[in-house]
mmCIF file of C-alpha atoms in Angstrom:
data_model
loop_
_atom_site.group_PDB
_atom_site.id
_atom_site.type_symbol
_atom_site.label_atom_id
_atom_site.label_comp_id
_atom_site.label_asym_id
_atom_site.label_seq_id
_atom_site.Cartn_x
_atom_site.Cartn_y
_atom_site.Cartn_z
ATOM 1 C CA MET Q 1 -168.205 195.025 9.895
ATOM 2 C CA HIS Q 2 -168.175 193.656 6.348
ATOM 3 C CA LEU Q 3 -171.003 195.036 4.228
ATOM 4 C CA GLU Q 4 -172.396 191.565 3.607
ATOM 5 C CA ASN Q 5 -173.274 191.397 7.318
ATOM 6 C CA ASP Q 6 -175.249 194.636 7.146
ATOM 7 C CA ILE Q 7 -178.203 193.547 5.005
ATOM 8 C CA THR Q 8 -181.682 192.272 5.669
ATOM 9 C CA ALA Q 9 -184.906 191.564 3.799
ATOM 10 C CA VAL Q 10 -186.605 194.647 2.368
ATOM 11 C CA ARG Q 11 -188.649 196.237 5.154
ATOM 12 C CA ASP Q 12 -192.397 196.360 4.658
ATOM 13 C CA ASN Q 13 -192.599 200.166 4.476
ATOM 14 C CA HIS Q 14 -189.909 200.262 1.752
ATOM 15 C CA ARG Q 15 -191.192 197.575 -0.575
ATOM 16 C CA PHE Q 16 -191.431 198.409 -4.280
ATOM 17 C CA ASP Q 17 -192.074 196.669 -7.603
ATOM 18 C CA GLU Q 18 -188.879 194.649 -8.027
ATOM 19 C CA ALA Q 19 -189.995 193.241 -11.375
ATOM 20 C CA SER Q 20 -190.409 196.779 -12.716
ATOM 21 C CA LEU Q 21 -186.911 197.650 -11.503
ATOM 22 C CA GLU Q 22 -185.441 194.569 -13.193
ATOM 23 C CA ARG Q 23 -187.111 195.426 -16.492
ATOM 24 C CA TYR Q 24 -185.830 198.994 -16.310
ATOM 25 C CA LEU Q 25 -182.257 197.939 -15.560
ATOM 26 C CA ARG Q 26 -182.305 195.372 -18.358
ATOM 27 C CA ASP Q 27 -183.391 198.082 -20.813
ATOM 28 C CA HIS Q 28 -181.137 200.907 -19.603
ATOM 29 C CA MET Q 29 -178.003 199.422 -18.055
ATOM 30 C CA PRO Q 30 -175.481 197.875 -20.474
ATOM 31 C CA ASN Q 31 -174.573 194.242 -19.740
ATOM 32 C CA PHE Q 32 -177.197 193.915 -16.990
ATOM 33 C CA ARG Q 33 -178.538 190.375 -16.821
ATOM 34 C CA GLY Q 34 -181.122 189.017 -14.373
ATOM 35 C CA PRO Q 35 -182.631 187.442 -12.440
ATOM 36 C CA LEU Q 36 -182.478 190.166 -9.794
ATOM 37 C CA THR Q 37 -182.500 189.652 -6.026
ATOM 38 C CA VAL Q 38 -183.087 192.655 -3.739
ATOM 39 C CA GLN Q 39 -182.135 193.107 -0.077
ATOM 40 C CA GLN Q 40 -181.941 196.215 2.100
ATOM 41 C CA PHE Q 41 -178.994 197.671 4.004
ATOM 42 C CA VAL Q 42 -179.704 198.122 7.700
ATOM 43 C CA GLY Q 43 -177.861 201.425 8.134
ATOM 44 C CA GLY Q 44 -178.931 204.841 6.955
ATOM 45 C CA GLN Q 45 -181.616 207.207 8.202
ATOM 46 C CA SER Q 46 -182.416 209.163 5.063
ATOM 47 C CA ASN Q 47 -182.346 207.543 1.639
ATOM 48 C CA PRO Q 48 -183.063 203.800 1.839
ATOM 49 C CA THR Q 49 -180.284 201.730 0.300
ATOM 50 C CA PHE Q 50 -180.553 198.308 -1.305
ATOM 51 C CA LEU Q 51 -178.239 195.522 -2.440
ATOM 52 C CA LEU Q 52 -179.056 194.372 -5.968
ATOM 53 C CA GLU Q 53 -177.635 190.942 -6.848
ATOM 54 C CA THR Q 54 -177.565 189.166 -10.186
ATOM 55 C CA PRO Q 55 -175.715 185.994 -11.225
ATOM 56 C CA ASP Q 56 -172.895 188.180 -12.605
ATOM 57 C CA ALA Q 57 -172.623 191.224 -10.354
ATOM 58 C CA ARG Q 58 -173.692 193.149 -7.276
ATOM 59 C CA PHE Q 59 -174.898 196.738 -7.269
ATOM 60 C CA VAL Q 60 -176.234 199.244 -4.756
ATOM 61 C CA MET Q 61 -179.392 201.298 -5.267
ATOM 62 C CA ARG Q 62 -180.167 204.503 -3.379
ATOM 63 C CA LYS Q 63 -183.732 205.800 -3.614
ATOM 64 C CA LYS Q 64 -185.891 208.446 -2.073
ATOM 65 C CA PRO Q 65 -188.101 207.175 0.752
ATOM 66 C CA PRO Q 66 -191.828 206.810 0.137
ATOM 67 C CA GLY Q 67 -194.443 209.222 1.401
ATOM 68 C CA THR Q 68 -194.411 212.911 2.290
ATOM 69 C CA LEU Q 69 -190.891 214.379 2.274
ATOM 70 C CA LEU Q 70 -189.411 217.535 3.760
ATOM 71 C CA PRO Q 71 -188.559 220.290 1.260
ATOM 72 C CA SER Q 72 -185.194 219.898 -0.533
ATOM 73 C CA ALA Q 73 -184.400 216.654 1.306
ATOM 74 C CA HIS Q 74 -183.443 213.201 -0.070
ATOM 75 C CA GLN Q 75 -181.870 214.491 -3.256
ATOM 76 C CA VAL Q 76 -180.548 211.293 -4.798
ATOM 77 C CA GLU Q 77 -180.121 213.221 -8.046
ATOM 78 C CA ARG Q 78 -177.367 215.297 -6.429
ATOM 79 C CA GLU Q 79 -175.727 212.203 -4.969
ATOM 80 C CA TYR Q 80 -175.542 210.654 -8.406
ATOM 81 C CA ARG Q 81 -174.132 213.818 -9.971
ATOM 82 C CA ILE Q 82 -171.294 214.287 -7.495
ATOM 83 C CA ILE Q 83 -170.288 210.619 -7.490
ATOM 84 C CA LYS Q 84 -170.056 210.735 -11.287
ATOM 85 C CA ALA Q 85 -168.009 213.956 -11.143
ATOM 86 C CA LEU Q 86 -165.564 212.677 -8.519
ATOM 87 C CA ALA Q 87 -164.813 209.536 -10.500
ATOM 88 C CA ALA Q 88 -162.131 211.539 -12.340
ATOM 89 C CA THR Q 89 -160.388 212.587 -9.081
ATOM 90 C CA ASP Q 90 -158.329 210.876 -6.370
ATOM 91 C CA VAL Q 91 -161.332 210.854 -4.011
ATOM 92 C CA PRO Q 92 -162.475 207.206 -3.829
ATOM 93 C CA VAL Q 93 -166.130 206.765 -4.812
ATOM 94 C CA PRO Q 94 -168.162 203.872 -6.270
ATOM 95 C CA SER Q 95 -168.762 203.805 -10.015
ATOM 96 C CA ALA Q 96 -172.242 205.203 -10.707
ATOM 97 C CA HIS Q 97 -174.228 203.578 -13.538
ATOM 98 C CA LEU Q 98 -177.573 205.322 -13.982
ATOM 99 C CA LEU Q 99 -180.058 207.755 -12.501
ATOM 100 C CA CYS Q 100 -183.805 207.274 -12.922
ATOM 101 C CA GLU Q 101 -185.998 210.263 -12.117
ATOM 102 C CA ASP Q 102 -189.191 208.575 -13.357
ATOM 103 C CA ALA Q 103 -191.228 207.855 -10.221
ATOM 104 C CA GLY Q 104 -193.368 205.487 -12.263
ATOM 105 C CA ILE Q 105 -190.704 202.756 -12.191
ATOM 106 C CA ILE Q 106 -190.501 201.999 -8.454
ATOM 107 C CA GLY Q 107 -192.387 204.906 -6.899
ATOM 108 C CA THR Q 108 -189.494 207.341 -6.350
ATOM 109 C CA ALA Q 109 -186.313 208.522 -8.073
ATOM 110 C CA PHE Q 110 -183.263 206.272 -7.631
ATOM 111 C CA PHE Q 111 -179.719 205.660 -8.833
ATOM 112 C CA VAL Q 112 -177.533 202.571 -9.154
ATOM 113 C CA MET Q 113 -173.823 202.283 -8.432
ATOM 114 C CA ASP Q 114 -171.288 199.501 -7.974
ATOM 115 C CA PHE Q 115 -171.135 197.495 -4.781
ATOM 116 C CA VAL Q 116 -167.705 198.117 -3.224
ATOM 117 C CA GLU Q 117 -166.214 195.254 -1.233
ATOM 118 C CA GLY Q 118 -164.958 196.288 2.166
ATOM 119 C CA ARG Q 119 -165.654 197.109 5.799
ATOM 120 C CA VAL Q 120 -167.805 199.778 7.436
ATOM 121 C CA MET Q 121 -166.644 200.795 10.909
ATOM 122 C CA ARG Q 122 -169.894 201.303 12.815
ATOM 123 C CA ASP Q 123 -167.935 201.797 16.032
ATOM 124 C CA PRO Q 124 -165.200 204.479 15.690
ATOM 125 C CA ILE Q 125 -163.262 202.795 18.502
ATOM 126 C CA MET Q 126 -162.751 199.851 16.103
ATOM 127 C CA PRO Q 127 -162.741 197.256 18.921
ATOM 128 C CA ASP Q 128 -161.486 194.409 16.720
ATOM 129 C CA SER Q 129 -158.468 196.349 15.404
ATOM 130 C CA SER Q 130 -154.909 196.830 16.620
ATOM 131 C CA PRO Q 131 -153.545 200.280 17.574
ATOM 132 C CA HIS Q 132 -151.502 200.277 14.357
ATOM 133 C CA GLU Q 133 -154.567 199.595 12.205
ATOM 134 C CA ARG Q 134 -156.651 202.219 14.009
ATOM 135 C CA ALA Q 135 -153.951 204.835 13.485
ATOM 136 C CA ALA Q 136 -153.714 203.977 9.780
ATOM 137 C CA CYS Q 137 -157.500 204.028 9.282
ATOM 138 C CA TYR Q 138 -157.863 207.434 10.930
ATOM 139 C CA ASP Q 139 -154.966 208.755 8.886
ATOM 140 C CA SER Q 140 -156.628 207.508 5.691
ATOM 141 C CA MET Q 141 -159.914 209.116 6.771
ATOM 142 C CA ASN Q 142 -158.039 212.381 7.313
ATOM 143 C CA ASP Q 143 -156.224 212.078 3.983
ATOM 144 C CA VAL Q 144 -159.398 211.472 1.965
ATOM 145 C CA LEU Q 145 -161.111 214.495 3.535
ATOM 146 C CA ALA Q 146 -158.125 216.655 2.614
ATOM 147 C CA ARG Q 147 -158.181 215.254 -0.937
ATOM 148 C CA LEU Q 148 -161.866 216.143 -1.254
ATOM 149 C CA HIS Q 149 -161.261 219.704 -0.136
ATOM 150 C CA LYS Q 150 -158.420 220.107 -2.648
ATOM 151 C CA VAL Q 151 -160.543 219.069 -5.646
ATOM 152 C CA ASP Q 152 -160.985 221.851 -8.199
ATOM 153 C CA PHE Q 153 -164.786 221.718 -8.260
ATOM 154 C CA ARG Q 154 -165.030 223.832 -11.395
ATOM 155 C CA ALA Q 155 -162.635 221.569 -13.297
ATOM 156 C CA VAL Q 156 -164.794 218.489 -12.572
ATOM 157 C CA GLY Q 157 -168.008 220.185 -13.690
ATOM 158 C CA LEU Q 158 -169.381 221.147 -10.279
ATOM 159 C CA GLY Q 159 -169.075 224.914 -10.582
ATOM 160 C CA ASP Q 160 -172.855 225.218 -10.237
ATOM 161 C CA TYR Q 161 -173.253 222.493 -7.597
ATOM 162 C CA GLY Q 162 -173.908 225.201 -5.013
ATOM 163 C CA ARG Q 163 -173.382 228.900 -4.597
ATOM 164 C CA PRO Q 164 -169.708 229.642 -3.835
ATOM 165 C CA GLN Q 165 -170.431 232.385 -1.312
ATOM 166 C CA ALA Q 166 -172.146 232.714 2.085
ATOM 167 C CA TYR Q 167 -172.289 228.974 2.756
ATOM 168 C CA VAL Q 168 -172.766 229.332 6.511
ATOM 169 C CA ALA Q 169 -175.607 231.834 6.229
ATOM 170 C CA ARG Q 170 -177.364 229.695 3.647
ATOM 171 C CA GLN Q 171 -176.919 226.518 5.697
ATOM 172 C CA LEU Q 172 -178.240 228.241 8.789
ATOM 173 C CA ALA Q 173 -181.309 229.360 6.873
ATOM 174 C CA ARG Q 174 -181.830 225.942 5.274
ATOM 175 C CA TRP Q 175 -181.493 223.861 8.439
ATOM 176 C CA THR Q 176 -183.513 226.316 10.505
ATOM 177 C CA LYS Q 177 -186.301 225.963 7.955
ATOM 178 C CA GLN Q 178 -186.003 222.163 8.013
ATOM 179 C CA TYR Q 179 -186.026 222.188 11.799
ATOM 180 C CA GLU Q 180 -189.119 224.397 11.964
ATOM 181 C CA ALA Q 181 -190.871 222.180 9.391
ATOM 182 C CA SER Q 182 -190.243 219.040 11.473
ATOM 183 C CA LYS Q 183 -190.467 220.464 15.008
ATOM 184 C CA LEU Q 184 -192.436 218.277 17.383
ATOM 185 C CA ASP Q 185 -191.660 220.074 20.664
ATOM 186 C CA GLU Q 186 -190.178 223.400 21.694
ATOM 187 C CA ILE Q 187 -186.403 223.297 22.340
ATOM 188 C CA PRO Q 188 -185.329 226.638 23.852
ATOM 189 C CA GLU Q 189 -181.609 225.822 23.511
ATOM 190 C CA MET Q 190 -182.063 225.318 19.780
ATOM 191 C CA ASP Q 191 -183.655 228.736 19.451
ATOM 192 C CA ARG Q 192 -180.782 230.319 21.408
ATOM 193 C CA LEU Q 193 -178.202 228.446 19.356
ATOM 194 C CA ILE Q 194 -179.761 229.553 16.072
ATOM 195 C CA ASP Q 195 -179.694 233.169 17.229
ATOM 196 C CA TRP Q 196 -176.067 232.905 18.401
ATOM 197 C CA LEU Q 197 -174.871 231.298 15.182
ATOM 198 C CA ASN Q 198 -176.524 233.973 13.064
ATOM 199 C CA ARG Q 199 -174.756 236.667 15.100
ATOM 200 C CA HIS Q 200 -171.310 235.012 14.888
ATOM 201 C CA ILE Q 201 -170.999 233.928 11.240
ATOM 202 C CA PRO Q 202 -167.261 233.954 10.359
ATOM 203 C CA THR Q 203 -166.219 236.819 8.128
ATOM 204 C CA ALA Q 204 -163.685 234.730 6.191
ATOM 205 C CA ASP Q 205 -165.418 232.808 3.401
ATOM 206 C CA GLU Q 206 -163.975 229.694 1.759
ATOM 207 C CA THR Q 207 -165.399 227.333 -0.814
ATOM 208 C CA THR Q 208 -164.604 223.697 -1.495
ATOM 209 C CA ILE Q 209 -166.711 220.625 -2.093
ATOM 210 C CA ALA Q 210 -168.311 219.846 1.264
ATOM 211 C CA HIS Q 211 -169.498 216.287 1.873
ATOM 212 C CA GLY Q 212 -171.939 217.327 4.592
ATOM 213 C CA ASP Q 213 -171.851 214.072 6.597
ATOM 214 C CA TYR Q 214 -168.202 213.051 6.620
ATOM 215 C CA ARG Q 215 -167.648 210.478 9.373
ATOM 216 C CA MET Q 216 -166.200 207.004 9.721
ATOM 217 C CA GLU Q 217 -169.546 205.238 9.279
ATOM 218 C CA ASN Q 218 -169.907 206.741 5.787
ATOM 219 C CA LEU Q 219 -166.598 205.291 4.601
ATOM 220 C CA ILE Q 220 -165.812 201.863 3.205
ATOM 221 C CA PHE Q 221 -162.407 200.537 4.193
ATOM 222 C CA HIS Q 222 -160.498 197.920 2.206
ATOM 223 C CA PRO Q 223 -161.412 194.343 3.254
ATOM 224 C CA VAL Q 224 -158.027 193.776 4.899
ATOM 225 C CA GLU Q 225 -155.983 196.966 4.482
ATOM 226 C CA PRO Q 226 -156.387 200.100 6.672
ATOM 227 C CA ARG Q 227 -157.371 202.501 3.891
ATOM 228 C CA VAL Q 228 -160.545 204.091 2.578
ATOM 229 C CA VAL Q 229 -161.741 202.660 -0.742
ATOM 230 C CA ALA Q 230 -165.053 204.538 -1.060
ATOM 231 C CA VAL Q 231 -166.871 207.532 0.421
ATOM 232 C CA LEU Q 232 -170.636 207.081 0.662
ATOM 233 C CA ASP Q 233 -173.795 209.069 1.436
ATOM 234 C CA TRP Q 234 -173.370 212.308 -0.522
ATOM 235 C CA GLU Q 235 -176.963 213.480 -0.037
ATOM 236 C CA LEU Q 236 -175.949 216.595 1.939
ATOM 237 C CA SER Q 237 -173.012 217.525 -0.291
ATOM 238 C CA THR Q 238 -172.691 221.000 -1.784
ATOM 239 C CA LEU Q 239 -170.151 223.741 -2.302
ATOM 240 C CA GLY Q 240 -169.293 224.973 1.157
ATOM 241 C CA HIS Q 241 -166.815 225.781 3.876
ATOM 242 C CA PRO Q 242 -164.244 223.001 4.464
ATOM 243 C CA LEU Q 243 -164.232 223.550 8.232
ATOM 244 C CA SER Q 244 -167.861 222.444 8.376
ATOM 245 C CA ASP Q 245 -166.775 218.966 7.219
ATOM 246 C CA LEU Q 246 -163.775 218.944 9.536
ATOM 247 C CA ALA Q 247 -165.822 219.923 12.610
ATOM 248 C CA TRP Q 248 -168.492 217.346 11.748
ATOM 249 C CA ALA Q 249 -165.867 214.601 11.481
ATOM 250 C CA MET Q 250 -164.396 215.622 14.849
ATOM 251 C CA ARG Q 251 -167.551 215.715 16.968
ATOM 252 C CA SER Q 252 -166.423 212.719 19.026
ATOM 253 C CA TYR Q 253 -163.718 214.883 20.587
ATOM 254 C CA HIS Q 254 -166.327 217.396 21.820
ATOM 255 C CA CYS Q 255 -169.267 215.148 22.560
ATOM 256 C CA PRO Q 256 -170.158 213.712 25.972
ATOM 257 C CA PRO Q 257 -171.426 210.123 26.120
ATOM 258 C CA GLY Q 258 -175.023 209.630 25.101
ATOM 259 C CA ILE Q 259 -175.414 211.820 21.999
ATOM 260 C CA ASP Q 260 -177.022 209.600 19.411
ATOM 261 C CA GLY Q 261 -174.969 208.779 16.349
ATOM 262 C CA VAL Q 262 -171.698 210.112 17.811
ATOM 263 C CA LEU Q 263 -169.376 208.036 19.962
ATOM 264 C CA SER Q 264 -167.756 210.142 22.651
ATOM 265 C CA PHE Q 265 -163.974 210.008 23.022
ATOM 266 C CA GLN Q 266 -164.200 211.498 26.513
ATOM 267 C CA GLY Q 267 -162.587 209.304 29.164
ATOM 268 C CA ILE Q 268 -160.944 207.060 26.555
ATOM 269 C CA ASP Q 269 -157.174 206.539 26.330
ATOM 270 C CA LEU Q 270 -156.876 207.403 22.646
ATOM 271 C CA GLN Q 271 -153.091 207.079 22.616
ATOM 272 C CA ALA Q 272 -153.249 203.496 23.843
ATOM 273 C CA LEU Q 273 -155.811 202.673 21.148
ATOM 274 C CA GLY Q 274 -153.812 204.311 18.373
ATOM 275 C CA ILE Q 275 -156.534 206.905 17.672
ATOM 276 C CA PRO Q 276 -155.141 210.399 17.051
ATOM 277 C CA SER Q 277 -155.851 213.174 19.519
ATOM 278 C CA GLU Q 278 -157.836 216.159 18.321
ATOM 279 C CA GLN Q 279 -154.627 218.161 17.957
ATOM 280 C CA GLU Q 280 -152.965 215.376 15.949
ATOM 281 C CA PHE Q 281 -155.969 214.995 13.642
ATOM 282 C CA LEU Q 282 -156.076 218.763 13.091
ATOM 283 C CA ALA Q 283 -152.328 218.967 12.445
ATOM 284 C CA ALA Q 284 -152.467 216.184 9.848
ATOM 285 C CA TYR Q 285 -155.348 217.875 8.025
ATOM 286 C CA CYS Q 286 -153.655 221.291 8.092
ATOM 287 C CA ARG Q 287 -150.452 219.795 6.721
ATOM 288 C CA ARG Q 288 -152.292 218.117 3.871
ATOM 289 C CA VAL Q 289 -154.271 221.186 2.797
ATOM 290 C CA ARG Q 290 -151.387 223.556 3.625
ATOM 291 C CA ARG Q 291 -153.413 225.514 6.125
ATOM 292 C CA ALA Q 292 -151.637 227.556 8.803
ATOM 293 C CA SER Q 293 -154.495 227.947 11.314
ATOM 294 C CA MET Q 294 -158.243 227.680 11.812
ATOM 295 C CA PRO Q 295 -159.435 230.220 14.406
ATOM 296 C CA GLU Q 296 -163.084 229.699 13.455
ATOM 297 C CA LEU Q 297 -163.127 225.958 14.154
ATOM 298 C CA THR Q 298 -165.005 226.246 17.461
ATOM 299 C CA PHE Q 299 -167.817 228.118 15.699
ATOM 300 C CA PHE Q 300 -168.080 225.211 13.275
ATOM 301 C CA VAL Q 301 -168.201 222.728 16.158
ATOM 302 C CA ALA Q 302 -171.256 224.556 17.554
ATOM 303 C CA PHE Q 303 -172.621 224.743 14.002
ATOM 304 C CA SER Q 304 -172.172 220.970 13.620
ATOM 305 C CA PHE Q 305 -174.319 220.270 16.673
ATOM 306 C CA PHE Q 306 -176.960 222.675 15.365
ATOM 307 C CA ARG Q 307 -177.064 220.687 12.124
ATOM 308 C CA GLY Q 308 -177.112 217.424 14.069
ATOM 309 C CA ALA Q 309 -180.105 218.575 16.097
ATOM 310 C CA ALA Q 310 -181.971 219.669 12.972
ATOM 311 C CA ILE Q 311 -181.230 216.332 11.291
ATOM 312 C CA ALA Q 312 -182.352 214.392 14.385
ATOM 313 C CA GLN Q 313 -185.601 216.373 14.445
ATOM 314 C CA GLY Q 314 -186.175 215.512 10.793
ATOM 315 C CA ILE Q 315 -185.615 211.823 11.553
ATOM 316 C CA ALA Q 316 -188.185 212.062 14.362
ATOM 317 C CA MET Q 317 -190.707 213.591 11.982
ATOM 318 C CA ARG Q 318 -190.068 210.864 9.381
ATOM 319 C CA ALA Q 319 -190.612 208.254 12.105
ATOM 320 C CA LYS Q 320 -193.930 209.895 12.948
ATOM 321 C CA LEU Q 321 -194.912 209.949 9.270
ATOM 322 C CA GLY Q 322 -193.871 206.303 8.867
ATOM 323 C CA ASN Q 323 -191.280 206.796 6.094
ATOM 324 C CA ALA Q 324 -188.015 206.749 8.072
ATOM 325 C CA SER Q 325 -185.271 204.621 6.516
ATOM 326 C CA GLY Q 326 -183.743 203.311 9.750
ATOM 327 C CA PRO Q 327 -185.542 201.008 12.197
ATOM 328 C CA ASP Q 328 -184.302 203.098 15.157
ATOM 329 C CA ALA Q 329 -185.530 206.418 13.774
ATOM 330 C CA ALA Q 330 -187.813 207.339 16.671
ATOM 331 C CA LEU Q 331 -185.035 206.739 19.182
ATOM 332 C CA ARG Q 332 -182.538 208.778 17.150
ATOM 333 C CA GLY Q 333 -184.951 211.610 16.634
ATOM 334 C CA ALA Q 334 -185.493 211.901 20.366
ATOM 335 C CA LYS Q 335 -181.876 213.066 20.667
ATOM 336 C CA ALA Q 336 -182.551 216.415 18.979
ATOM 337 C CA ARG Q 337 -182.949 218.207 22.305
ATOM 338 C CA GLN Q 338 -179.729 216.792 23.781
ATOM 339 C CA THR Q 339 -177.758 217.673 20.649
ATOM 340 C CA ALA Q 340 -179.094 221.238 20.644
ATOM 341 C CA GLU Q 341 -178.192 221.620 24.323
ATOM 342 C CA LEU Q 342 -174.629 220.540 23.547
ATOM 343 C CA GLY Q 343 -174.340 223.025 20.681
ATOM 344 C CA TRP Q 344 -175.593 225.826 22.910
ATOM 345 C CA ALA Q 345 -173.046 224.848 25.580
ATOM 346 C CA VAL Q 346 -170.239 225.057 22.988
ATOM 347 C CA ALA Q 347 -171.519 228.463 21.879
ATOM 348 C CA GLN Q 348 -171.560 229.750 25.459
ATOM 349 C CA ARG Q 349 -167.996 228.575 26.045
ATOM 350 C CA THR Q 350 -166.932 230.330 22.848
ATOM 351 C CA SER Q 351 -168.566 233.577 23.916
ATOM 352 C CA LYS Q 352 -166.797 233.477 27.303
ATOM 353 C CA SER Q 353 -163.333 232.711 25.891
#
């Protein structure tokens, strides 16, 4: 899907003072010239995203949602910082122009970056593509993830972007807290999964930049070529374990049909479609980062479904509060229980193996 087909009028619960935004951009962004037209991107469940058009250019604005927010969530300030830092690397990101932390301008903090022409693959099966194009797109997705994990985060000014130790323990604590803060119903499997993960934290610690939500839908592919031209949605990024990103990107291989936000590869002839098998995707990543093995990957698969359940529960709470970014938030949030059950099933299989 081309990005131009993914926009709509600004939804009523996300309206803001567009004239105030235009005045601010005219005063703070070099070469900005109005008049300004604002539309909203359909996708996204966290930070609402808008297309800003002028007679000369198109930009994208990411802002915090209105209303009551969960602690430490929606950190557009961090998104802006990492996009600016990665501009000097071979990880493709949009050019970021400015960050405004003054809530008096449009009601919340926001940042503005370039609009990148290209395609967003909402469906990882890529039904309109040939097997050759699918294979090339998945290989580019794999390559960009490896590039990210090879970035020297200290050299690009991100040495304090997160603590370089105990990522898993800290993430478990953070997402458990977020889950408890947004819990609407009791989910026994989530409680069991949290306990299991805390008792099986891998002893080997590694630190790279971790995107936090690396998947095909958060990539922009070239308009006609099968390659990634921009990585989006850095809200959950931090310094962390690279296998957390890898497991998150590979959930389709482990997920049965029906888990919201993740297309299942089960029952699909991946070879005929040109999509790599799990083993092929893993081998390509290991080759690129020069990694011999990853015995802890299954733990991170269970960990990924724990995070997914916590995120889904947060979306459900935002839907209840009326400040969710996506129109399907209530439906997505209802999947928290199913996602937690899947994570617990993975954990049980790991314990028995």
